[in-house]
Amino acid sequence: MSSMVIVGAQWGDEGKGKITDFLAEKADVVVRYQGGNNAGHTVEVGNEQYKLQLIPSGILHSDKLCIIGNGVVLDPEAFLNEVRNLENRGVATANLKISDRAHVIFPYHKKIDELSELKRGSNDLGTTKKGIGPAYMDKTERVGIRVCDLLKKDVFAAKLKENLEAKNSYLKKMFEFEGYSYEEMLEKYLAYAEQIRPYVDDTSVLVYNAIKADKNVLFEGAQGTLLDLDFGTYPYVTSSHPVAGGVCIGAGVGPALIGKAVGVVKAYTTRVGKGPFPTELFDETGEYIRKKGFEFGTVTGRPRRCGWFDAVIVRYAVRISGLTGIAVTKLDTLADIPRVKICVGYKLNGEIIKDFPASIEDLAFCEPIYEEFEGWEDVSHIKEYNKLPTNMLRYLERIEELCGTKISLVSVGPKRDETIVIEEF
Ligand code: GDP
Ligand code: IMO
Ligand code: MG
């Protein structure tokens, strides 16, 4: 398998957690390289369901090294809760490492996220309010506090003082929010520091050594291509780089060391939060998909917006991340819909466009051009690719043609054994 990146090729929630857990069986190391606990990766093992936010989806295999890379923003409280919840359910976290270079999320990041959204009113971005954007802002402004700082009491005390003065003053001026006590936050975070200390390491060394020793390393993306800060539907994006290129920075690994990039796509499209969505369905088919696919946000519980498969988006993701294959999930959810559609291009101002536009104002006016396909019946019991219904195979072949890449795997249910590998990775 060598090293492989798993990227969301739509707007997130494509089933990256399920696919990562499935592929982790053959991996030695699983690495998260961006995002934070805005992610919600649901993995089903037997009758158990796990909702992972910061911890890589490899954790459910007890022998895999799991790494939270430097590109992740880490909320220590959320991390420790996640660890506790897993341990309480009998999942060992001894093989878990956190990068000493990861930036730390503080309560003021969450508060700024929440109050900025409130202030934007109907123009809000629909963030998860986990403090992700404000924490990455501090990173790029070069005032952020990293895990390695948190572990050094004096360094941390000084950095927190400086940051808190600035943040309290900003919160007061912008939002009339009283701010936080320095002493209380210092004490709380120093206690977190001691609890996370055993997990902290220079993780890019671990990744490099694993690759050099011919171990299989899986990089697990969070969010998706259209939520990427550069390539997504800006400003309705997250503040990190979910695309495959994000791995190099977010895990500290050179591009030549990454063998493959697999995009995870749903058999249809969903998005949580705001922003244009050309194939969105506002009718009973959209409602049917939402109910049957249980399309509600893992992190916020918000209903996900649902629409037809959009090949313009996935073709874009194939190009941006150099995807060497795609994994198509939730094919079972589309079962029993008499006719299904694929968007093959957009019409904008009378012209046909095939490449995803930069401007969301243009995207909002893009009319999808559809091809229609006969539907299929329940497939969740099927274990072999060539036993899938002919209508579904036609649908999948057309997706391959339109997106310019092969389908390496299909998923017909949330469980590990509801996965059909077409081509070994
Ligand atoms: P992620 O954020 O990309 O990991 O995706 P989420 O976990 O947020 O959302 C995907 C949801 O679909 C989860 O509840 C998975 O358990 C579920 N899921 C994944 N693959 C399949 C599939 O093939 N069929 C069905 N019915 N559910 C799936
Ligand atoms: P996974 O990894 C879907 C969305 C939010 C919002 C935008 C910005 O489970 O696929 P943020 O809190 O990141 O500043 O919010 O990004 N968003 C996601 N949507 N799946 C996710 O993660 C998401 N993480 C963030 O809804 O629109
Ligand atoms: Mg999710």
Coordinates of N, CA, C and O and ligand atoms in Angstrom, one line a residue, residues 11-13 16 38-41 125-128 222-223 227 237-238 272-273 302, ligand 2:
W11 N -18.0 18.3 0.0 CA -18.1 19.3 1.1 C -17.9 18.7 2.5 O -18.5 19.2 3.4
G12 N -17.2 17.6 2.6 CA -17.1 17.0 3.9 C -18.1 15.9 4.1 O -19.1 15.8 3.3
D13 N -17.9 15.1 5.1 CA -18.9 14.0 5.5 C -19.1 13.0 4.4 O -20.2 12.4 4.3
K16 N -15.2 9.6 5.1 CA -13.7 9.4 5.2 C -13.4 8.6 6.4 O -12.4 7.7 6.4
N38 N -13.8 20.3 14.6 CA -14.9 20.6 13.7 C -15.3 19.4 12.9 O -16.4 19.2 12.4
A39 N -14.3 18.4 12.8 CA -14.6 17.2 12.0 C -15.4 16.2 12.9 O -15.3 16.2 14.1
G40 N -16.2 15.4 12.2 CA -16.9 14.3 12.9 C -16.9 13.1 12.0 O -17.5 13.1 10.9
H41 N -16.1 12.2 12.3 CA -15.9 11.0 11.5 C -16.5 9.8 12.2 O -16.1 9.3 13.3
L125 N -21.3 32.4 8.3 CA -20.7 31.4 7.5 C -21.2 30.0 7.9 O -21.0 29.0 7.1
G126 N -21.8 29.9 9.0 CA -22.3 28.6 9.5 C -21.2 27.7 10.0 O -21.2 26.5 9.7
T127 N -20.3 28.3 10.7 CA -19.1 27.5 11.3 C -19.6 26.6 12.4 O -20.8 26.7 12.9
T128 N -18.7 25.7 12.8 CA -19.1 24.8 13.9 C -18.9 25.4 15.3 O -19.1 24.8 16.3
A222 N -9.6 15.7 6.9 CA -10.9 16.1 7.5 C -11.5 17.1 6.5 O -10.8 17.6 5.6
Q223 N -12.8 17.4 6.7 CA -13.5 18.3 5.8 C -13.4 17.8 4.3 O -13.3 16.6 4.1
L227 N -14.2 22.7 1.0 CA -14.1 23.5 2.2 C -12.7 24.0 2.4 O -12.3 24.6 3.4
V237 N -15.9 28.3 3.7 CA -14.9 27.3 3.8 C -14.4 27.1 5.2 O -14.8 27.9 6.1
T238 N -13.5 26.2 5.4 CA -12.9 26.1 6.7 C -11.5 26.8 6.6 O -11.2 27.3 5.5
V272 N -23.1 20.9 4.9 CA -23.6 21.6 6.1 C -23.1 23.0 6.1 O -22.0 23.3 5.6
G273 N -23.9 23.9 6.6 CA -23.5 25.3 6.6 C -23.9 26.0 5.3 O -24.6 25.4 4.5
R302 N -26.9 19.7 12.8 CA -27.7 20.4 11.8 C -28.1 19.5 10.6 O -27.3 18.6 10.2
Ligands
IMO2 P1 -15.7 16.3 8.3 O1 -14.2 16.0 8.6 C1 -18.7 19.0 6.9 C2 -18.0 23.3 7.6 C3 -18.9 24.0 8.6 C4 -18.9 25.4 8.0 C5 -17.5 25.5 7.4 C6 -16.6 26.3 8.3 O2 -16.6 15.6 9.3 O3 -16.0 16.0 6.9 P2 -15.4 25.8 10.7 O4 -16.0 25.4 12.0 O5 -14.5 24.7 10.1 O6 -14.8 27.1 10.6 O7 -16.7 25.8 9.7 O8 -17.0 24.2 7.3 N1 -17.4 22.1 8.2 C7 -17.7 20.8 7.8 N2 -18.7 20.4 7.0 N3 -17.8 18.2 7.4 C8 -16.8 18.6 8.2 O9 -15.9 17.8 8.7 C9 -16.7 20.0 8.5 N4 -15.9 20.8 9.2 C10 -16.3 22.0 9.0 O10 -20.2 23.5 8.6 O11 -19.8 25.4 6.8

